[in-house]
PDB file of C-alpha atoms in Angstrom:
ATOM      1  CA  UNK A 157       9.461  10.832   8.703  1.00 74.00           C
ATOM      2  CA  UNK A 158       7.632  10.894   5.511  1.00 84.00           C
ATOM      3  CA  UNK A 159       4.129  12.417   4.853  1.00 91.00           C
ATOM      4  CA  UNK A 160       1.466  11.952   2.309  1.00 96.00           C
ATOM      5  CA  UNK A 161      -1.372  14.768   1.841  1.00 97.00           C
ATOM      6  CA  UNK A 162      -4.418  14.356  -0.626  1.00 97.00           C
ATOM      7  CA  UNK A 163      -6.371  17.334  -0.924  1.00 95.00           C
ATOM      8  CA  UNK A 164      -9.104  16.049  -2.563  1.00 96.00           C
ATOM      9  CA  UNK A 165     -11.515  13.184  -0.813  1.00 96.00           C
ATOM     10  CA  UNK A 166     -13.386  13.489  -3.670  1.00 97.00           C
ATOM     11  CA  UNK A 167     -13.756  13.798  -7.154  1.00 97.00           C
ATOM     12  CA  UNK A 168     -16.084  13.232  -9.898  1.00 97.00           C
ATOM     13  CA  UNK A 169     -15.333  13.010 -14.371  1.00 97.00           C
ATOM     14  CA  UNK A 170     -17.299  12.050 -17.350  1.00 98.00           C
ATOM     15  CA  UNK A 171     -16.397   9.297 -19.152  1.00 97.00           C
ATOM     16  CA  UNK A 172     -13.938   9.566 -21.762  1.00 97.00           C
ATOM     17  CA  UNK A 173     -12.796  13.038 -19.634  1.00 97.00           C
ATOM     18  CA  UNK A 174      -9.099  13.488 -18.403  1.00 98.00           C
ATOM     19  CA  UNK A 175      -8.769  14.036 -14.502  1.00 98.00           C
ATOM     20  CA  UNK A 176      -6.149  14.753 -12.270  1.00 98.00           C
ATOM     21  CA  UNK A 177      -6.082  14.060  -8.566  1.00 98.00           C
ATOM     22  CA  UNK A 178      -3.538  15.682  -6.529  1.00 98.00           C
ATOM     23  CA  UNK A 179      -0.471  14.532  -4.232  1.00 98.00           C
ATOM     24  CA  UNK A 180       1.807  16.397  -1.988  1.00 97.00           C
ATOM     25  CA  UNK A 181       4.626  14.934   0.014  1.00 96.00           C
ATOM     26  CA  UNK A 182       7.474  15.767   2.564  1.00 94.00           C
ATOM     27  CA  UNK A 183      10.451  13.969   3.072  1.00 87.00           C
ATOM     28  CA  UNK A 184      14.169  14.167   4.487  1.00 82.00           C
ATOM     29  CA  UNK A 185      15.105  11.947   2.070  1.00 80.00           C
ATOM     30  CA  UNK A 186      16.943  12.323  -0.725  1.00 77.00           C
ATOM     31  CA  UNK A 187      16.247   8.773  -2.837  1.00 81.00           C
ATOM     32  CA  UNK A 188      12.676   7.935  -2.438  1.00 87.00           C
ATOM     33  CA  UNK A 189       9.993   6.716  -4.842  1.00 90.00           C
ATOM     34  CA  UNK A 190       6.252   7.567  -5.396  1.00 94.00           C
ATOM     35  CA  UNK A 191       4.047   5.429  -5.570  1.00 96.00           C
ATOM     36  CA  UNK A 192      -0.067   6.163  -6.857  1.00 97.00           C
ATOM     37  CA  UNK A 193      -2.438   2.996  -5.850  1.00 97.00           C
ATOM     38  CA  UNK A 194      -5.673   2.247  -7.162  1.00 97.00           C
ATOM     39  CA  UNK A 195      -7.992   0.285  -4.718  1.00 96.00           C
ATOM     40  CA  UNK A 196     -11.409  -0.737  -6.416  1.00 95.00           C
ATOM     41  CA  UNK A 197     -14.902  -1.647  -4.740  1.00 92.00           C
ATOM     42  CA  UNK A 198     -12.900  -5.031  -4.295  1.00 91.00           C
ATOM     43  CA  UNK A 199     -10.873  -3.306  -2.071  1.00 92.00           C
ATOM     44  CA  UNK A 200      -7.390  -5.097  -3.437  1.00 93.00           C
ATOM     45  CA  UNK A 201      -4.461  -2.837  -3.701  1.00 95.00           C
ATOM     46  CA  UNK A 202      -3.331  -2.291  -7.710  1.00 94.00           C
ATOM     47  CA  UNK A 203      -0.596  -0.722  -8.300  1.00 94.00           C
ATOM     48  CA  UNK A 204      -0.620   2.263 -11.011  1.00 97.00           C
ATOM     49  CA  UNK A 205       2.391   4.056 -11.427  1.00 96.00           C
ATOM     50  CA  UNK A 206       5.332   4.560  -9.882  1.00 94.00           C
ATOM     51  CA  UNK A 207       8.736   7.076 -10.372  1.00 94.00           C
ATOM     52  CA  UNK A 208      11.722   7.221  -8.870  1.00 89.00           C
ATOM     53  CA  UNK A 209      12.619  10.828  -7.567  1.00 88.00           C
ATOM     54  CA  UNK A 210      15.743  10.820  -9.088  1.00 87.00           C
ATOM     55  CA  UNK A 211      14.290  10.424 -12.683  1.00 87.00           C
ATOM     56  CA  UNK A 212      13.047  13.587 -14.018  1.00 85.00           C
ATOM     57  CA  UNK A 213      10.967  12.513 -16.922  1.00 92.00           C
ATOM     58  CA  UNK A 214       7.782  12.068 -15.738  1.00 95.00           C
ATOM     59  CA  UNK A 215       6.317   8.080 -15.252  1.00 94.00           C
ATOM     60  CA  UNK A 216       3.682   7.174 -18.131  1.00 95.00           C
ATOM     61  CA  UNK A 217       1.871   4.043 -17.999  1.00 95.00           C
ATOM     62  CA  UNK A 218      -0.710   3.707 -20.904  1.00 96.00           C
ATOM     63  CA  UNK A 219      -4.152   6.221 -20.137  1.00 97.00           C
ATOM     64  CA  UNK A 220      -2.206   7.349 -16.304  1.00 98.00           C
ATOM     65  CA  UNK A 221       0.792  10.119 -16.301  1.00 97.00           C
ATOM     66  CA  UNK A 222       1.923  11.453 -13.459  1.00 97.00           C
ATOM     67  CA  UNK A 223       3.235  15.034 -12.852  1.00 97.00           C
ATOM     68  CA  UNK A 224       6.666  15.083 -10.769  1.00 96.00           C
ATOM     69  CA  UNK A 225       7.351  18.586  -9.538  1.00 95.00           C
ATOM     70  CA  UNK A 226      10.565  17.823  -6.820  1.00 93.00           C
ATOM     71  CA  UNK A 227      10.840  20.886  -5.726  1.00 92.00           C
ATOM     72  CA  UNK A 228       7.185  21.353  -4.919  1.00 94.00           C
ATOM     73  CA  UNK A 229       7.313  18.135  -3.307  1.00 94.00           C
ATOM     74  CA  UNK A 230       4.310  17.181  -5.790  1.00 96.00           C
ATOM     75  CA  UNK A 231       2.877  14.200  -7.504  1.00 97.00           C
ATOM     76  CA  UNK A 232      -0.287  14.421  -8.945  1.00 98.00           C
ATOM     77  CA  UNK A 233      -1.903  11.778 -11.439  1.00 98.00           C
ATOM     78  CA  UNK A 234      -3.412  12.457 -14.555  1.00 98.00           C
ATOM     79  CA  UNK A 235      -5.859   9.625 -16.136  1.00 98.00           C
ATOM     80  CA  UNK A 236      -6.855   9.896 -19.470  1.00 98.00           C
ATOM     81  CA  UNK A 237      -9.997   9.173 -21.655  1.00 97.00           C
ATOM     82  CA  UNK A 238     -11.307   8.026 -18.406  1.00 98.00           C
ATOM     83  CA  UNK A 239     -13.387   4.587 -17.881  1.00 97.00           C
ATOM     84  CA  UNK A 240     -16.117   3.350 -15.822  1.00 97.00           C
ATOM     85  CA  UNK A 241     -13.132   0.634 -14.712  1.00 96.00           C
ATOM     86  CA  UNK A 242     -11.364   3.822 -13.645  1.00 97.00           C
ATOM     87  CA  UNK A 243     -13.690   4.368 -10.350  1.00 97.00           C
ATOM     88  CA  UNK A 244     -12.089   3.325  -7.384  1.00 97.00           C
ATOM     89  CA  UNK A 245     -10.273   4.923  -4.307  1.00 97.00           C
ATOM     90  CA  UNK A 246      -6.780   6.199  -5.265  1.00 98.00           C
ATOM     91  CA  UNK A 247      -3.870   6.261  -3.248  1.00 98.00           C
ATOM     92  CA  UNK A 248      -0.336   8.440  -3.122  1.00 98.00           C
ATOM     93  CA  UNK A 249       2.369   6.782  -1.357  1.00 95.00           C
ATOM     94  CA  UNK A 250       5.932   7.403  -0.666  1.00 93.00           C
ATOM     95  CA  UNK A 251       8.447   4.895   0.118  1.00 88.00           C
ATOM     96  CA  UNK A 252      12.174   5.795   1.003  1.00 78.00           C
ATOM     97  CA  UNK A 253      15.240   3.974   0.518  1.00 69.00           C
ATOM     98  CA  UNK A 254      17.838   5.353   2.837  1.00 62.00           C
ATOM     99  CA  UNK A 255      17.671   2.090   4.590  1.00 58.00           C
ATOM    100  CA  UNK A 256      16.582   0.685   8.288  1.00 56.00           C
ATOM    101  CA  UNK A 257      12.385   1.541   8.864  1.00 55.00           C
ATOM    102  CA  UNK A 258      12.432   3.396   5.372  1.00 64.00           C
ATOM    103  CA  UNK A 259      11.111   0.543   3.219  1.00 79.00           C
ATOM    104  CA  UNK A 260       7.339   1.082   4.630  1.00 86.00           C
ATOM    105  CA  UNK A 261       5.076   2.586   1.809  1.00 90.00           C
ATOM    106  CA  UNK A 262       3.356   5.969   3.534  1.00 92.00           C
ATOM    107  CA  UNK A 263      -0.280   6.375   2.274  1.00 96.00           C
ATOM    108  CA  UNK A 264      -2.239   9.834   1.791  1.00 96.00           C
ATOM    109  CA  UNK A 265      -5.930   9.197   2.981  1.00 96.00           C
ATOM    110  CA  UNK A 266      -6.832   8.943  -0.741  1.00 96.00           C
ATOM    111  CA  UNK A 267      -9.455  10.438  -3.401  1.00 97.00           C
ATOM    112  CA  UNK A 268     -12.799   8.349  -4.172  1.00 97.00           C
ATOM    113  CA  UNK A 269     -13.016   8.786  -7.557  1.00 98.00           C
ATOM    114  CA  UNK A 270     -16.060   8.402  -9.751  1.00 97.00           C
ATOM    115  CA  UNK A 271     -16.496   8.045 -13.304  1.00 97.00           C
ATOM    116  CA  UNK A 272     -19.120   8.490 -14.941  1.00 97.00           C
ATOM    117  CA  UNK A 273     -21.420   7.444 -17.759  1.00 95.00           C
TER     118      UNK A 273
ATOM    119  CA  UNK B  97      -3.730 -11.055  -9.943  1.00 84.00           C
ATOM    120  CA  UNK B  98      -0.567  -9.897  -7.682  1.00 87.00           C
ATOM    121  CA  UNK B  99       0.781 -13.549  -6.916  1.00 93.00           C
ATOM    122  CA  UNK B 100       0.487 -12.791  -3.330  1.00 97.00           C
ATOM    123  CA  UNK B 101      -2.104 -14.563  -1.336  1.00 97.00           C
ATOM    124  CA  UNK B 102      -3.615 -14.213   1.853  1.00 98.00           C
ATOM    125  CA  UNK B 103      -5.482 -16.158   4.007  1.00 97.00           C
ATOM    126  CA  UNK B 104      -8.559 -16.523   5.122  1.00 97.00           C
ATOM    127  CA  UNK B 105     -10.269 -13.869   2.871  1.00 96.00           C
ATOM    128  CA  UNK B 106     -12.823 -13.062   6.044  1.00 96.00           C
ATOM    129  CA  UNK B 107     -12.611 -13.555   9.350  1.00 97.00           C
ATOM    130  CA  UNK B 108     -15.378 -13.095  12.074  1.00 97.00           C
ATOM    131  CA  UNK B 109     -14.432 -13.419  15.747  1.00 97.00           C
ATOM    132  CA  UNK B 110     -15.116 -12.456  19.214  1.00 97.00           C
ATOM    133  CA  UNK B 111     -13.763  -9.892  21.608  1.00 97.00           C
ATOM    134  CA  UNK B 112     -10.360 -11.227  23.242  1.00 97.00           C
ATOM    135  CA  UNK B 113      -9.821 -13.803  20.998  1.00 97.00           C
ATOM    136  CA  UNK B 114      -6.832 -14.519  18.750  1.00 98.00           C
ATOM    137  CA  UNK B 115      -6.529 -15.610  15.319  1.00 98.00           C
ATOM    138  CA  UNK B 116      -3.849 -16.200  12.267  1.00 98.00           C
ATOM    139  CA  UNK B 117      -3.302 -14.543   9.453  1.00 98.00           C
ATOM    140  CA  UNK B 118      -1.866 -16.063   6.676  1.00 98.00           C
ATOM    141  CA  UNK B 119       0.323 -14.588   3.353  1.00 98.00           C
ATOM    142  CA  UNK B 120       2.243 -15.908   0.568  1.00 98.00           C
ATOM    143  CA  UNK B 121       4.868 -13.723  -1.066  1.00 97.00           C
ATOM    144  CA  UNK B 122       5.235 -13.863  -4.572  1.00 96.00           C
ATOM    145  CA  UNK B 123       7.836 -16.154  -6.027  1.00 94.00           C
ATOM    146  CA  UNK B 124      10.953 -15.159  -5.768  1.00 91.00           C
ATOM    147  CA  UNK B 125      10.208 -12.195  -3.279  1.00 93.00           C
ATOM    148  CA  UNK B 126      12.050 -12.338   0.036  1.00 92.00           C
ATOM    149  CA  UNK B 127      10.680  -8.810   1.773  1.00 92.00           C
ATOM    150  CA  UNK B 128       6.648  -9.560   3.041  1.00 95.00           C
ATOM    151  CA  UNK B 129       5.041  -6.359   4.840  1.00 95.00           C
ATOM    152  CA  UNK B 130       1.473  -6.295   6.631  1.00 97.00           C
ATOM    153  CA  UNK B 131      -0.215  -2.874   6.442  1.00 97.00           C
ATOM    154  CA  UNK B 132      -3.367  -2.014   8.695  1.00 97.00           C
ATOM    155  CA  UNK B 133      -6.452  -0.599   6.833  1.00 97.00           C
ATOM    156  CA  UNK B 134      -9.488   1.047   9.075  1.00 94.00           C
ATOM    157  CA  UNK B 135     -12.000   3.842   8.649  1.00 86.00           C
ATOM    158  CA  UNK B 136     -10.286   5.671  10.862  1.00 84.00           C
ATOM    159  CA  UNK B 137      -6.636   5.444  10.613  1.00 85.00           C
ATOM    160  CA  UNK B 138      -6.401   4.696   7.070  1.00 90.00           C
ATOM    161  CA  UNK B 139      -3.429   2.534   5.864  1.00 94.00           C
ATOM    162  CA  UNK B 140      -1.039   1.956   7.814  1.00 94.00           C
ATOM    163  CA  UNK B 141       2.650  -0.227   7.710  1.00 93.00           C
ATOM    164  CA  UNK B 142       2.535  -2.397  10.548  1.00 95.00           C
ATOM    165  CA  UNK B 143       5.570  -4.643  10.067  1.00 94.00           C
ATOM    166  CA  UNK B 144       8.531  -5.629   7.446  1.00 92.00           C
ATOM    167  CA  UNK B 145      10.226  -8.669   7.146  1.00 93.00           C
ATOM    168  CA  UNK B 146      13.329  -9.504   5.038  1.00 91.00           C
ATOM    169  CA  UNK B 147      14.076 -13.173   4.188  1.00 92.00           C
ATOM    170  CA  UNK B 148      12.894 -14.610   7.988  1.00 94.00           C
ATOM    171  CA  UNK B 149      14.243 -11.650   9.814  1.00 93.00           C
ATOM    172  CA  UNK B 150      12.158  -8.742  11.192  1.00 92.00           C
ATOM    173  CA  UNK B 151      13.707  -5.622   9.677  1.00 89.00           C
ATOM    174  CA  UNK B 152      11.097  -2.560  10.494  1.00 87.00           C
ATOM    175  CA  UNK B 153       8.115  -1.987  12.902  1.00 89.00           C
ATOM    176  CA  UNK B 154       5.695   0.692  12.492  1.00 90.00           C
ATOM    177  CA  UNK B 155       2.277   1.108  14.626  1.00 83.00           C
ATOM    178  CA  UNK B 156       2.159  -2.477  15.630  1.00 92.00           C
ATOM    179  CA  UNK B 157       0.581  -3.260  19.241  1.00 94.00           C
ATOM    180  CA  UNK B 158       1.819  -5.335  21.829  1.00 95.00           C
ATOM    181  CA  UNK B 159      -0.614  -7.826  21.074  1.00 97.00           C
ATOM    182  CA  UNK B 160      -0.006  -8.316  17.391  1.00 97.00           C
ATOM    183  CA  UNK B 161       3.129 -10.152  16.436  1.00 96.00           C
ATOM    184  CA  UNK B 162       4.491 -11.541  12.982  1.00 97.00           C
ATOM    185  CA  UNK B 163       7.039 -14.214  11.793  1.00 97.00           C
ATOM    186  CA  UNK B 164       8.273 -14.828   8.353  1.00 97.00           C
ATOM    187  CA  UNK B 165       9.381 -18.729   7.932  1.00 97.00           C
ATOM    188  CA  UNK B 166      11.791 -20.595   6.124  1.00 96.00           C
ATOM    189  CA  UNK B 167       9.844 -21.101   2.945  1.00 95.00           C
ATOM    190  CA  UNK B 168       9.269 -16.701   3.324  1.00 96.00           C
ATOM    191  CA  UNK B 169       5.467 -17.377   4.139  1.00 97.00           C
ATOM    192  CA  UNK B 170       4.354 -14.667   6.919  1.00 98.00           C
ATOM    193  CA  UNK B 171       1.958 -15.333   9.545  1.00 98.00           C
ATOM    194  CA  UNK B 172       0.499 -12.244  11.374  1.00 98.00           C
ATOM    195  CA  UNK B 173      -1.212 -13.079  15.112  1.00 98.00           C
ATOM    196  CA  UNK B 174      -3.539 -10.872  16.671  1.00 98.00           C
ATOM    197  CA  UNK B 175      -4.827 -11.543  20.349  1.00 97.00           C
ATOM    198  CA  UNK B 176      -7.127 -10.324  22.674  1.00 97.00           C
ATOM    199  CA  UNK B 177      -9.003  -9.226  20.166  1.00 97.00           C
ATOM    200  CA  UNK B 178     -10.853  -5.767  20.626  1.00 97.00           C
ATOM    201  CA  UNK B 179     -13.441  -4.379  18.216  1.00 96.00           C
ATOM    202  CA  UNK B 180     -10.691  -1.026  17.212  1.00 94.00           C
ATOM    203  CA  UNK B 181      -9.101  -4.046  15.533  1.00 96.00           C
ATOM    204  CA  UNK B 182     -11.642  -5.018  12.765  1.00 97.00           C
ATOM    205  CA  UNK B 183      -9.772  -3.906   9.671  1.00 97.00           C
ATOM    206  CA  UNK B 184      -8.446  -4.678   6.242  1.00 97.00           C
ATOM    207  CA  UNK B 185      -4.705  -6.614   6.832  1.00 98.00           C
ATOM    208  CA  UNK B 186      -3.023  -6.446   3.799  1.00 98.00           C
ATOM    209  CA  UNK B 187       0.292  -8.344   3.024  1.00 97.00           C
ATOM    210  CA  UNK B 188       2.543  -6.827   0.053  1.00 96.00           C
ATOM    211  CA  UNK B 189       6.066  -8.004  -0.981  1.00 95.00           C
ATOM    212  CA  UNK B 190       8.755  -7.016  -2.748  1.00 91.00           C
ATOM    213  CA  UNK B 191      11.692  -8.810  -4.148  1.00 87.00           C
ATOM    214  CA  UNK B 192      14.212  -7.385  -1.353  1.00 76.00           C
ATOM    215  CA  UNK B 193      14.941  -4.037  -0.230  1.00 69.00           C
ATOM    216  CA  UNK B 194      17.176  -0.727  -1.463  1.00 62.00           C
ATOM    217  CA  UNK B 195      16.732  -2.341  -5.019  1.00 68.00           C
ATOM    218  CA  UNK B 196      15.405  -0.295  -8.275  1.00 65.00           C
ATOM    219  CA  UNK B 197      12.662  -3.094  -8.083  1.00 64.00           C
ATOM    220  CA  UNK B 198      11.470  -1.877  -4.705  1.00 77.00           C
ATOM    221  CA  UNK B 199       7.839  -2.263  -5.766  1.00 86.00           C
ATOM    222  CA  UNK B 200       5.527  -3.409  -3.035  1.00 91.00           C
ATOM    223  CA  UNK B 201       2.656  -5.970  -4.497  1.00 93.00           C
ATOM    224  CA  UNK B 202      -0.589  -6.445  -2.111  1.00 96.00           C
ATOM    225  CA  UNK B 203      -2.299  -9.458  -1.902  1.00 96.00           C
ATOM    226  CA  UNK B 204      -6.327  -9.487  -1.567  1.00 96.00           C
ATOM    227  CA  UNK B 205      -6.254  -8.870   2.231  1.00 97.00           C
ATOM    228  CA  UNK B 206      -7.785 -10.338   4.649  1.00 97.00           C
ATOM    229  CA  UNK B 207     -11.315  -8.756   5.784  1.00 97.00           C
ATOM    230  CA  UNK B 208     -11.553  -9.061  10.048  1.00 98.00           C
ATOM    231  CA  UNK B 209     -14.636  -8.412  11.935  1.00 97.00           C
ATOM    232  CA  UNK B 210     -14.705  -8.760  15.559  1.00 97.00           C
ATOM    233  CA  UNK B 211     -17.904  -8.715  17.579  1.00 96.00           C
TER     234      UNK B 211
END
């Protein structure tokens, strides 16, 4: 079974700011892939970033990084120059790929993050 | 946009009722899943389906059920209808499953309220 765990249900930056919300995770697995969501006041599901466990450079996609720590079992998301567009509800998920049920993406309960002005 | 759609957007029923949700894989996609979305439980995977056949269950009741058809459309069915169900459904694909481009895509959901 795989678990997701974010600390923070909260979190507040300044525009232009860098934030980082953090992600821990457990799994038996040895191939998996993480998975950070960003769900807006529209409520649709966009995905951020995502990095395969077995890749140890760390996942960049344009202002969001993410910080891969495997043995920690960590995967926290860093967001730079942040935007007003950046305040939504953020997700961490895990999905495994050992086969059979493992497919399923397993959410943390999120961080409602604010920018602002 | 995701290129998945789901249908209706909203839904507003009664107690013991059943409806139909609808959802529309991305082209070329052949894996559709339907995730659960509440205040209290959060998200959470409900069912996976892999070109027509059902391939993983999660915290699905009894009284939901889902079928993927020919053309890989989904259809989820809830029935007798109690108000614990009024949630966010959410339908994601992926191309298949065990690839590198295992990346799950959500469509807009479908927003239930039952009264």
């Amino acid at each position: 079974a795989q678990t997701v765990t974010q600390s923070q249900p909260e979190m507040s930056v300044q525009e232009a700011e860098t934030v980082t919300l953090s992600c821990t995770y457990d799994t038996s697995e040895n191939n998996y892939y993480l998975f950070w969501y960003k769900q807006p006041p529209s409520r649709q599901m966009i995905l951020v970033i995502r990095q395969e466990a077995y890749k140890q450079q760390n996942a960049t996609e344009n202002r969001f990084s993410v910080n891969f720590q495997k043995a920690a079992k960590s995967f926290s998301l860093k967001i730079s120059d942040s935007q007003l567009g950046d305040t939504a509800m953020y997700f961490c998920a895990s999905q495994g790929h050992s086969g059979g049920s493992n497919y399923k993406l397993t959410f943390g309960k999120g961080t409602l993050l604010t920018v602002n002005p | 946009d995701s290129g998945v759609t789901q249908t209706p957007k909203h839904l507003i029923t009664a107690t013991g009722q059943r409806v139909t949700l609808r959802c529309s894989p991305r082209s070329g996609d052949l894996s559709v899943y339907w995730y659960q979305q509440s205040l209290d439980q959060g998200l959470q995977f409900l069912i996976q389906y892999y070109n027509g056949e059902e391939r993983a269950k999660g915290n699905i009741l009894e009284r939901f059920s889902a079928q993927q058809f020919p053309d890989l459309h989904s259809e989820l069915n809830l029935s007798s209808l109690e108000l614990g169900d009024s949630a966010l459904y959410f339908c994601a694909s992926s191309v298949a499953q065990g690839t590198p481009q295992e990346t799950q895509y959500f469509g807009p959901g479908t927003r239930l309220l039952v009264l």
